[in-house]
Short mmCIF file of C-alpha atoms in Angstrom, two decimals:
data_model
loop_
_atom_site.label_atom_id
_atom_site.label_comp_id
_atom_site.label_asym_id
_atom_site.label_seq_id
_atom_site.Cartn_x
_atom_site.Cartn_y
_atom_site.Cartn_z
CA MET G 1 40.61 17.56 -2.71
CA ARG G 2 38.19 15.70 -0.50
CA ALA G 3 38.20 12.71 -2.86
CA ALA G 4 42.03 12.55 -2.81
CA TYR G 5 42.06 12.71 0.98
CA SER G 6 39.51 9.90 1.17
CA ARG G 7 41.60 7.76 -1.21
CA VAL G 8 44.78 8.24 0.84
CA LEU G 9 42.90 7.50 4.05
CA ARG G 10 41.69 4.16 2.65
CA TYR G 11 45.24 3.12 1.80
CA LEU G 12 46.50 4.15 5.24
CA LEU G 13 43.74 2.20 6.97
CA ALA G 14 44.52 -0.92 4.93
CA LEU G 15 48.25 -0.68 5.66
CA GLY G 16 47.56 0.08 9.32
CA LEU G 17 45.34 -2.98 9.73
CA THR G 18 47.94 -5.21 8.08
CA ALA G 19 50.75 -3.73 10.20
CA LEU G 20 48.74 -4.22 13.38
CA SER G 21 48.07 -7.85 12.48
CA ALA G 22 51.76 -8.44 11.68
CA ALA G 23 52.75 -6.86 15.02
CA VAL G 24 50.39 -9.17 16.93
CA PHE G 25 51.76 -12.25 15.14
CA TYR G 26 55.34 -11.02 15.66
CA ALA G 27 54.75 -10.93 19.42
CA ILE G 28 54.00 -14.65 19.38
CA ARG G 29 56.41 -15.55 16.58
CA GLY G 30 58.03 -18.24 18.65
CA VAL G 31 54.91 -20.43 18.70
CA LEU G 32 53.76 -19.85 15.12
CA ASP G 33 54.89 -21.63 12.01
CA THR G 34 55.83 -19.46 9.00
CA THR G 35 53.13 -21.05 6.84
CA LEU G 36 50.52 -20.38 9.53
CA VAL G 37 51.59 -16.75 9.77
CA ALA G 38 51.23 -16.39 6.01
CA LEU G 39 47.70 -17.82 6.17
CA LEU G 40 46.73 -15.58 9.08
CA LEU G 41 47.94 -12.47 7.27
CA LEU G 42 45.52 -13.20 4.46
CA ILE G 43 42.75 -12.15 6.86
CA PRO G 44 43.63 -8.42 7.00
CA VAL G 45 44.21 -8.52 3.23
CA GLY G 46 40.68 -9.79 2.60
CA VAL G 47 39.18 -7.36 5.13
CA SER G 48 41.00 -4.41 3.56
CA THR G 49 39.78 -5.32 0.08
CA ALA G 50 36.20 -5.77 1.22
CA ALA G 51 36.17 -2.56 3.25
CA TRP G 52 38.24 -0.16 1.14
CA GLY G 53 38.50 -1.54 -2.38
CA LEU G 54 40.90 -3.32 -4.71
CA GLY G 55 43.73 -0.74 -4.56
CA PRO G 56 44.05 -0.78 -0.76
CA GLY G 57 43.69 -4.58 -0.87
CA ILE G 58 46.65 -4.96 -3.28
CA ALA G 59 48.69 -2.56 -1.14
CA SER G 60 47.80 -4.63 1.92
CA ALA G 61 48.84 -7.82 0.11
CA LEU G 62 52.25 -6.38 -0.86
CA PHE G 63 52.84 -5.08 2.66
CA ALA G 64 51.89 -8.46 4.14
CA PHE G 65 54.31 -10.14 1.68
CA LEU G 66 57.16 -7.89 2.80
CA SER G 67 56.21 -8.37 6.47
CA VAL G 68 56.38 -12.16 6.18
CA ASN G 69 59.77 -11.96 4.52
CA PHE G 70 61.18 -9.33 6.90
CA LEU G 71 59.82 -10.57 10.24
CA PHE G 72 59.07 -14.27 9.97
CA ILE G 73 61.63 -15.83 7.56
CA GLN G 74 65.23 -16.31 8.60
CA PRO G 75 67.47 -14.44 8.49
CA TYR G 76 65.17 -12.00 10.26
CA TYR G 77 65.03 -8.26 9.50
CA THR G 78 66.32 -8.68 5.97
CA LEU G 79 64.67 -9.40 2.64
CA THR G 80 67.11 -12.18 1.90
CA VAL G 81 65.76 -15.71 1.54
CA HIS G 82 68.22 -18.62 2.01
CA ARG G 83 65.99 -21.64 1.84
CA PRO G 84 64.12 -22.52 -1.37
CA GLY G 85 61.08 -23.62 0.70
CA ASP G 86 60.74 -20.17 2.22
CA LEU G 87 60.91 -18.63 -1.24
CA VAL G 88 58.08 -20.87 -2.40
CA ILE G 89 56.03 -19.88 0.64
CA LEU G 90 56.55 -16.19 -0.13
CA LEU G 91 55.67 -16.52 -3.80
CA VAL G 92 52.59 -18.61 -3.09
CA PHE G 93 51.52 -16.12 -0.42
CA LEU G 94 51.91 -13.19 -2.80
CA VAL G 95 49.93 -14.90 -5.57
CA VAL G 96 47.16 -16.01 -3.21
CA ALA G 97 46.94 -12.57 -1.57
CA VAL G 98 46.69 -10.74 -4.90
CA VAL G 99 44.18 -13.20 -6.40
CA MET G 100 42.09 -13.15 -3.23
CA SER G 101 42.08 -9.35 -3.28
CA GLN G 102 40.81 -9.35 -6.85
CA LEU G 103 38.13 -11.94 -6.12
CA VAL G 104 36.94 -10.12 -3.03
CA ALA G 105 36.97 -6.82 -4.93
CA ARG G 106 34.87 -8.32 -7.74
CA ALA G 107 32.42 -9.81 -5.28
CA GLN G 108 32.17 -6.48 -3.47
CA ALA G 109 31.71 -4.62 -6.75
CA GLY G 110 28.94 -7.02 -7.73
CA LEU G 111 27.28 -6.55 -4.37
CA ASP G 112 27.57 -2.77 -4.63
CA ALA G 113 26.10 -2.85 -8.15
CA ALA G 114 23.20 -5.04 -7.03
CA THR G 115 22.58 -2.77 -4.05
CA ALA G 116 22.67 0.28 -6.29
CA ARG G 117 20.21 -1.32 -8.72
CA GLU G 118 17.90 -2.26 -5.86
CA ARG G 119 18.09 1.25 -4.43
CA GLU G 120 17.42 2.75 -7.86
CA ALA G 121 14.45 0.44 -8.41
CA THR G 122 13.06 1.39 -5.00
CA GLN G 123 13.48 5.07 -5.76
CA MET G 124 11.77 4.68 -9.12
CA TYR G 125 8.90 2.83 -7.49
CA GLU G 126 8.51 5.60 -4.91
CA LEU G 127 8.54 8.21 -7.68
CA SER G 128 6.00 6.30 -9.77
CA THR G 129 3.76 5.94 -6.72
CA ALA G 130 4.07 9.64 -5.92
CA LEU G 131 3.21 10.66 -9.49
CA ALA G 132 0.44 8.14 -10.04
CA GLY G 133 -2.96 9.70 -10.39
CA LEU G 134 -1.74 13.31 -10.51
CA HIS G 135 -3.35 15.48 -13.17
CA ASP G 136 -1.99 18.92 -12.31
CA ASP G 137 1.31 20.23 -13.70
CA GLN G 138 2.18 22.13 -10.51
CA THR G 139 1.54 19.10 -8.29
CA ILE G 140 3.58 16.84 -10.58
CA ALA G 141 6.48 19.32 -10.61
CA ARG G 142 6.40 19.65 -6.82
CA ASN G 143 6.38 15.87 -6.24
CA LEU G 144 9.20 15.40 -8.77
CA ALA G 145 11.25 18.15 -7.13
CA GLU G 146 10.76 16.69 -3.65
CA GLN G 147 11.84 13.24 -4.84
CA LEU G 148 14.94 14.71 -6.50
CA MET G 149 15.83 16.71 -3.39
CA THR G 150 15.72 13.56 -1.28
CA THR G 151 17.37 11.15 -3.74
CA MET G 152 20.14 13.43 -5.01
CA ALA G 153 20.84 15.16 -1.69
CA SER G 154 20.63 18.44 -3.60
CA ASP G 155 20.85 21.92 -2.12
CA SER G 156 18.21 23.20 -4.54
CA VAL G 157 16.01 21.91 -7.36
CA GLU G 158 14.30 24.00 -10.01
CA ILE G 159 11.80 22.66 -12.53
CA SER G 160 10.67 24.87 -15.40
CA LEU G 161 7.80 23.82 -17.65
CA ALA G 162 7.69 25.39 -21.08
CA ALA G 163 3.97 25.13 -21.77
CA SER G 164 2.52 25.58 -18.32
CA GLN G 165 1.20 28.48 -16.36
CA ALA G 166 3.28 27.11 -13.48
CA ALA G 167 6.37 28.18 -15.39
CA GLY G 168 8.79 27.54 -12.57
CA LEU G 169 9.04 25.67 -9.28
CA ARG G 170 12.02 25.96 -6.97
CA LEU G 171 12.76 24.02 -3.80
CA PRO G 172 13.58 25.42 -1.35
CA ALA G 173 11.82 28.62 -2.41
CA ASP G 174 14.41 30.95 -0.88
CA SER G 175 17.51 28.98 -1.89
CA ARG G 176 20.57 31.04 -2.79
CA ALA G 177 22.23 28.14 -4.58
CA SER G 178 20.24 28.85 -7.72
CA ALA G 179 21.95 32.23 -8.07
CA ARG G 180 24.87 30.40 -9.71
CA GLN G 181 24.87 28.12 -12.71
CA ALA G 182 23.22 24.75 -12.14
CA ASP G 183 25.50 21.77 -11.47
CA LEU G 184 23.23 19.45 -13.46
CA VAL G 185 20.64 20.25 -16.12
CA VAL G 186 18.31 17.50 -17.35
CA PRO G 187 15.71 18.08 -20.09
CA ILE G 188 12.13 16.88 -19.66
CA ARG G 189 11.38 15.53 -23.10
CA THR G 190 8.72 13.40 -24.76
CA VAL G 191 8.05 12.37 -28.35
CA LYS G 192 6.08 15.60 -28.70
CA GLY G 193 9.13 17.71 -27.90
CA LEU G 194 10.74 19.51 -24.97
CA LEU G 195 8.42 20.05 -22.02
CA GLY G 196 10.86 21.73 -19.66
CA GLU G 197 14.08 21.36 -17.69
CA ILE G 198 15.28 20.15 -14.32
CA ARG G 199 18.15 22.10 -12.74
CA LEU G 200 19.98 20.81 -9.68
CA TRP G 201 22.53 22.46 -7.42
CA ARG G 202 24.77 20.64 -4.95
CA SER G 203 27.81 21.96 -3.15
CA GLY G 204 30.78 19.87 -2.11
CA ARG G 205 30.79 17.22 -4.82
CA SER G 206 29.71 16.87 -8.42
CA PHE G 207 27.04 14.52 -9.69
CA SER G 208 28.29 11.06 -10.67
CA LEU G 209 27.42 9.30 -13.91
CA ALA G 210 25.01 7.02 -12.05
CA GLU G 211 23.28 10.02 -10.47
CA THR G 212 23.08 11.76 -13.84
CA ARG G 213 21.51 8.67 -15.36
CA LEU G 214 19.04 8.42 -12.46
CA ALA G 215 18.10 12.08 -12.85
CA GLY G 216 17.44 11.41 -16.54
CA THR G 217 15.16 8.52 -15.59
CA TYR G 218 13.34 10.76 -13.13
CA ALA G 219 12.90 13.32 -15.92
CA SER G 220 11.43 10.62 -18.18
CA GLN G 221 8.94 9.61 -15.46
CA GLY G 222 8.04 13.25 -14.96
CA ALA G 223 7.52 13.65 -18.71
CA LEU G 224 5.18 10.64 -18.73
CA ALA G 225 3.24 12.08 -15.80
CA LEU G 226 2.95 15.45 -17.56
CA ASP G 227 1.77 13.67 -20.69
CA ARG G 228 -0.85 11.86 -18.65
CA ALA G 229 -1.94 15.14 -17.11
CA ALA G 230 -2.22 16.75 -20.52
CA LEU G 231 -4.30 13.85 -21.81
CA ALA G 232 -6.54 13.99 -18.72
CA GLN G 233 -7.07 17.72 -19.18
CA ALA G 234 -7.85 17.24 -22.87
CA GLU G 235 -10.28 14.49 -21.99
CA SER G 236 -12.02 16.69 -19.40
CA ARG G 237 -12.52 19.34 -22.06
CA ALA G 238 -13.96 16.85 -24.52
CA LYS G 239 -17.58 15.80 -24.63
CA LEU G 240 -18.50 13.51 -21.72
CA LEU G 241 -19.80 10.05 -22.43
CA GLU G 242 -23.43 9.27 -21.96
CA GLU G 243 -24.60 8.68 -18.40
CA SER G 244 -25.19 4.99 -18.87
CA ASP G 245 -21.67 4.39 -20.14
CA ARG G 246 -20.22 6.37 -17.24
CA LEU G 247 -22.19 4.32 -14.77
CA LYS G 248 -21.02 1.04 -16.30
CA SER G 249 -17.38 2.15 -16.17
CA SER G 250 -17.76 3.28 -12.58
CA LEU G 251 -19.35 -0.01 -11.61
CA LEU G 252 -16.59 -2.07 -13.21
CA SER G 253 -13.78 -0.06 -11.64
CA SER G 254 -15.49 0.02 -8.26
CA VAL G 255 -16.41 -3.64 -7.84
CA SER G 256 -13.67 -5.50 -9.74
CA HIS G 257 -11.59 -6.11 -6.62
CA ASP G 258 -14.59 -6.76 -4.38
CA LEU G 259 -15.89 -9.42 -6.76
CA ARG G 260 -12.49 -11.07 -7.13
CA THR G 261 -11.88 -11.36 -3.37
CA PRO G 262 -14.79 -13.70 -2.52
CA LEU G 263 -14.26 -15.64 -5.76
CA ALA G 264 -10.61 -16.20 -4.88
CA THR G 265 -11.52 -17.37 -1.37
CA ILE G 266 -14.22 -19.73 -2.69
CA LYS G 267 -11.83 -21.13 -5.32
CA ALA G 268 -9.04 -21.69 -2.79
CA ALA G 269 -11.34 -23.38 -0.29
CA ALA G 270 -12.98 -25.56 -2.93
CA SER G 271 -9.60 -26.60 -4.36
CA SER G 272 -8.40 -27.57 -0.88
CA LEU G 273 -11.49 -29.70 -0.31
CA ARG G 274 -11.25 -31.29 -3.75
CA SER G 275 -7.57 -32.17 -3.34
CA GLY G 276 -8.46 -34.90 -0.86
CA GLU G 277 -5.69 -33.86 1.53
CA ILE G 278 -8.20 -32.67 4.12
CA GLU G 279 -10.09 -35.42 5.89
CA TRP G 280 -13.87 -35.23 6.03
CA GLU G 281 -14.27 -35.05 9.79
CA THR G 282 -11.71 -32.34 10.65
CA PRO G 283 -12.06 -28.75 11.91
CA ALA G 284 -10.20 -27.56 8.80
CA ARG G 285 -12.94 -28.94 6.55
CA ALA G 286 -15.61 -27.15 8.57
CA GLU G 287 -13.66 -23.89 8.34
CA LEU G 288 -13.29 -24.22 4.57
CA VAL G 289 -16.98 -24.97 4.12
CA ALA G 290 -17.86 -21.99 6.33
CA ALA G 291 -15.53 -19.79 4.25
CA ILE G 292 -17.24 -20.90 1.03
CA ASP G 293 -20.66 -20.24 2.53
CA ASP G 294 -19.73 -16.80 3.91
CA GLU G 295 -17.98 -15.64 0.77
CA ALA G 296 -20.82 -16.92 -1.39
CA ASP G 297 -23.20 -14.81 0.71
CA HIS G 298 -20.84 -11.85 0.37
CA LEU G 299 -20.64 -12.35 -3.39
CA ASN G 300 -24.39 -12.73 -3.60
CA MET G 301 -24.81 -9.44 -1.73
CA LEU G 302 -22.39 -7.64 -4.08
CA VAL G 303 -24.07 -8.98 -7.18
CA GLY G 304 -27.47 -8.20 -5.70
CA ASN G 305 -26.37 -4.61 -5.11
CA LEU G 306 -25.24 -4.33 -8.71
CA LEU G 307 -28.49 -5.76 -10.06
CA ASP G 308 -30.53 -3.55 -7.76
CA MET G 309 -28.62 -0.45 -8.84
CA SER G 310 -29.08 -1.42 -12.48
CA ARG G 311 -32.84 -1.73 -11.89
CA ILE G 312 -32.87 1.56 -10.03
CA GLU G 313 -31.10 3.37 -12.86
CA SER G 314 -33.45 1.89 -15.44
CA GLY G 315 -36.51 2.82 -13.38
CA ALA G 316 -37.55 -0.83 -13.01
CA LEU G 317 -37.46 -0.91 -9.20
CA ARG G 318 -41.10 -1.54 -8.33
CA PRO G 319 -41.65 -3.15 -4.92
CA GLN G 320 -44.00 -6.13 -4.77
CA ARG G 321 -45.59 -4.95 -1.56
CA LYS G 322 -47.40 -7.34 0.75
CA TRP G 323 -48.18 -7.31 4.45
CA HIS G 324 -45.25 -8.73 6.42
CA ALA G 325 -44.16 -8.84 10.04
CA LEU G 326 -41.07 -6.70 10.45
CA SER G 327 -39.71 -9.05 13.11
CA GLU G 328 -39.66 -11.95 10.63
CA ILE G 329 -37.62 -9.96 8.12
CA VAL G 330 -35.11 -8.82 10.74
CA GLU G 331 -34.80 -12.32 12.23
CA LYS G 332 -34.03 -13.82 8.84
CA VAL G 333 -31.33 -11.22 8.26
CA ARG G 334 -29.91 -11.80 11.76
CA LEU G 335 -29.63 -15.55 11.22
CA ARG G 336 -27.94 -15.10 7.85
CA MET G 337 -25.44 -12.54 9.19
CA GLN G 338 -24.51 -14.35 12.40
CA HIS G 339 -21.09 -15.34 11.14
CA MET G 340 -20.34 -11.91 9.68
CA ALA G 341 -21.28 -10.31 13.00
CA GLU G 342 -19.38 -12.80 15.17
CA ASN G 343 -17.05 -10.04 16.42
CA HIS G 344 -19.98 -7.77 17.33
CA GLN G 345 -23.08 -8.01 19.48
CA LEU G 346 -26.08 -7.92 17.16
CA VAL G 347 -29.06 -6.89 19.32
CA VAL G 348 -32.59 -6.96 17.83
CA GLU G 349 -35.32 -4.96 19.56
CA VAL G 350 -38.21 -5.51 17.14
CA PRO G 351 -41.29 -6.80 19.02
CA GLU G 352 -43.24 -9.54 17.32
CA ASP G 353 -46.53 -7.79 17.97
CA LEU G 354 -45.72 -4.71 15.91
CA PRO G 355 -48.29 -3.97 13.20
CA PRO G 356 -47.49 -5.53 9.82
CA VAL G 357 -45.87 -3.31 7.21
CA PRO G 358 -46.66 -3.32 3.46
CA VAL G 359 -43.23 -4.03 1.99
CA ASP G 360 -41.39 -6.12 -0.56
CA PHE G 361 -39.90 -8.81 1.69
CA VAL G 362 -36.75 -9.34 -0.42
CA GLN G 363 -36.08 -5.64 -0.91
CA LEU G 364 -36.50 -4.73 2.76
CA GLU G 365 -34.31 -7.70 3.66
CA GLN G 366 -31.68 -6.14 1.39
CA VAL G 367 -32.02 -2.82 3.22
CA PHE G 368 -31.40 -4.41 6.62
CA THR G 369 -28.51 -6.46 5.22
CA ASN G 370 -26.77 -3.40 3.78
CA LEU G 371 -27.29 -1.24 6.89
CA ILE G 372 -26.11 -3.94 9.31
CA SER G 373 -23.14 -4.79 7.07
CA ASN G 374 -22.20 -1.10 6.95
CA SER G 375 -22.45 -0.84 10.74
CA ILE G 376 -20.25 -3.91 11.23
CA LYS G 377 -17.59 -2.47 8.93
CA PHE G 378 -17.12 0.74 10.86
CA ALA G 379 -17.98 -0.23 14.44
CA PRO G 380 -15.06 -1.44 16.61
CA PRO G 381 -15.00 -5.19 17.36
CA GLY G 382 -16.91 -6.19 20.48
CA THR G 383 -19.37 -3.29 20.27
CA VAL G 384 -23.14 -3.46 19.89
CA VAL G 385 -25.03 -3.17 16.59
CA ARG G 386 -28.67 -2.60 17.46
CA VAL G 387 -31.80 -2.91 15.31
CA SER G 388 -34.94 -1.38 16.82
CA ALA G 389 -38.37 -0.45 15.54
CA GLN G 390 -41.53 1.19 16.87
CA PRO G 391 -44.54 2.96 15.38
CA ARG G 392 -44.10 6.70 14.93
CA ASP G 393 -47.83 7.30 14.51
CA ARG G 394 -50.83 5.58 12.96
CA SER G 395 -49.43 6.04 9.43
CA SER G 396 -45.72 5.20 9.69
CA MET G 397 -43.22 2.85 11.29
CA GLY G 398 -39.82 4.06 12.49
CA VAL G 399 -36.75 1.79 12.25
CA GLN G 400 -33.22 2.45 13.52
CA VAL G 401 -29.97 0.54 12.92
CA SER G 402 -27.37 1.96 15.31
CA ASN G 403 -23.76 1.15 16.09
CA GLN G 404 -20.98 2.39 18.34
CA GLY G 405 -18.71 3.44 15.51
CA PRO G 406 -17.09 6.85 15.01
CA PRO G 407 -19.28 9.85 14.14
CA VAL G 408 -19.58 11.09 10.57
CA PRO G 409 -18.90 14.80 9.89
CA ALA G 410 -22.14 16.71 9.53
CA GLU G 411 -21.37 17.73 5.95
CA HIS G 412 -21.26 14.05 4.92
CA LEU G 413 -24.47 12.86 6.57
CA GLN G 414 -26.61 13.47 3.50
CA GLY G 415 -23.99 12.59 0.89
CA ILE G 416 -23.33 9.07 2.17
CA PHE G 417 -26.52 7.90 0.44
CA ASP G 418 -25.17 8.94 -2.99
CA LYS G 419 -23.65 6.38 -5.37
CA PHE G 420 -19.93 5.72 -4.86
CA TYR G 421 -19.77 8.35 -2.10
CA ARG G 422 -16.97 7.77 0.40
CA VAL G 423 -16.29 9.51 3.68
CA THR G 424 -12.53 9.96 4.31
CA ALA G 425 -12.36 7.21 6.93
CA ALA G 426 -14.32 4.85 4.65
CA ASP G 427 -11.56 4.77 2.04
CA ARG G 428 -9.80 2.16 4.14
CA VAL G 429 -12.81 -0.17 4.08
CA THR G 430 -13.70 -2.41 1.18
CA GLY G 431 -17.02 -2.06 -0.55
CA THR G 432 -18.66 -0.92 -3.76
CA GLY G 433 -20.09 2.32 -2.42
CA LEU G 434 -23.58 1.29 -3.61
CA GLY G 435 -25.17 -0.22 -0.50
CA LEU G 436 -26.53 2.95 1.09
CA SER G 437 -27.72 4.43 -2.21
CA ILE G 438 -29.65 1.20 -2.85
CA CYS G 439 -31.19 1.45 0.63
CA LYS G 440 -32.30 4.99 -0.11
CA ALA G 441 -33.84 4.00 -3.46
CA ILE G 442 -35.70 1.04 -1.93
CA ILE G 443 -37.05 3.00 1.04
CA GLU G 444 -38.17 5.90 -1.16
CA ALA G 445 -39.80 3.42 -3.58
CA HIS G 446 -41.83 2.18 -0.60
CA GLY G 447 -42.92 5.74 0.17
CA GLY G 448 -40.62 6.18 3.20
CA ALA G 449 -37.59 8.31 4.04
CA ILE G 450 -34.07 7.44 5.21
CA TRP G 451 -31.43 9.54 6.94
CA ALA G 452 -28.32 9.22 9.11
CA GLU G 453 -27.49 10.87 12.40
CA ASN G 454 -24.70 10.94 14.97
CA LEU G 455 -25.56 9.62 18.43
CA THR G 456 -23.88 10.21 21.78
CA PRO G 457 -21.98 8.01 21.39
CA GLY G 458 -22.25 6.17 18.08
CA PHE G 459 -23.96 6.47 14.74
CA ALA G 460 -27.36 5.43 13.41
CA PHE G 461 -29.35 4.93 10.23
CA ASN G 462 -33.04 5.78 10.51
CA PHE G 463 -35.83 5.12 8.06
CA THR G 464 -39.59 5.18 8.00
CA LEU G 465 -42.09 2.86 6.34
CA PRO G 466 -45.76 3.63 5.66
CA LEU G 467 -48.38 1.57 7.44
CA GLN G 468 -50.86 1.93 4.61
CA MET G 469 -51.01 0.29 1.19
CA GLU G 470 -53.21 1.82 -1.50
CA GLY G 471 -55.24 3.60 1.14
CA SER G 472 -55.76 0.46 3.24
CA PRO G 473 -54.46 0.65 6.84
CA SER G 474 -52.41 -2.01 8.57
CA PRO G 475 -54.39 -5.10 9.63
CA ARG G 476 -53.19 -4.42 13.17
CA PRO G 477 -53.05 -0.68 13.95
CA PRO G 478 -50.30 0.78 16.16
CA ALA G 479 -52.68 1.36 19.03
CA GLU G 480 -53.06 -2.41 19.44
CA ALA G 481 -49.30 -2.84 19.55
CA GLY G 482 -49.12 -0.45 22.47
CA SER G 483 -51.50 -2.57 24.58
CA ARG G 484 -49.35 -5.66 24.72
#
């Protein structure tokens, strides 16, 4: 009933628009030529076809044809045509109006089909994104039901899974629509057989063929997601791979993007310089060279982290400890990271007259690099990243790398030094998740300890280093440092 009313309304609107246009032209009939009137009346015909479809457009064309004959061709107010020229005008007008209606209708149909395909592709992408990575039948069913509720404008959706403890899911949970027979039933089927069914209820109008096809596609995507979940569950019940293989897989999946990013930047900058389109003495050349240098340092740090972690896992991390001035190590790191820290204030408070520490220069340099890089990532631009050090007692040196970034929940303070560990806010920041675990391994290999703490305000990494090597004290004891 509603569909019939809508169809009649479209015809009435098309005829009304054409009649209104004819009335306006009739009011100024004395200054308009008959041919011009016929051309002007093609406008409402085209608008009616584009807005309401081919049927209303043809009806508008016929009404415009009769209006031209009745109101604008002498003798007026009759359908009689005396002059052959007027008859030709009428026939040409009718043919042009009908052909134009068909062309506009085809163009509109093509546009509607393209829009429908685009909308369907968008909906499928949203569904695939929602189902990606899910390994629980109940969660998959809920996401599928929510997508169907939104896409199909359904009153209620019920998904039953044959071989699942979550035998049924209904949205909304208290819907009364499901008390009657479902308006659309779609099986969830794979090559292994029937996995379940999707039942949809909608009042007011039935599901179209396009909607039925889309629901079937949704069911296929749901079946694939359920298959993936079943495979994941079977894999979790199988024997786990050896620890070394798991670590290699984790490393590859974790760093693939981070390794590609600096390589892509270096390649793009080098290609631009090699093309010869950039003159030697231009700011653009300096920027490209700086980009290559910075990304090479970034890539070197990533690869260094991977190599260090590989050595840590194999037990080959043995520091080559020698007496070094802590200020020299920090200064070298500061100079190398100047460009990376250009949006922050990197403040170093490491006096030159501190007692030497027995450390592996390269490894401790890596520790400072990772801690400062981590601080820069999470601290807001323009804030201070501070490196300070002072003797704790005659046997140990205390070092702190602090920033003005957000605090870390207390339950994560210890876990952040584990491999691949991410705090919730850190998921938005690039990185391999190895830097802090490498710092912990290096510091512990030196006989020190490392920990994190929240400041007021800010956040800090703290670590200690021994001031003795094989029983020998520092060449300059802490007491001397205090008398400067």
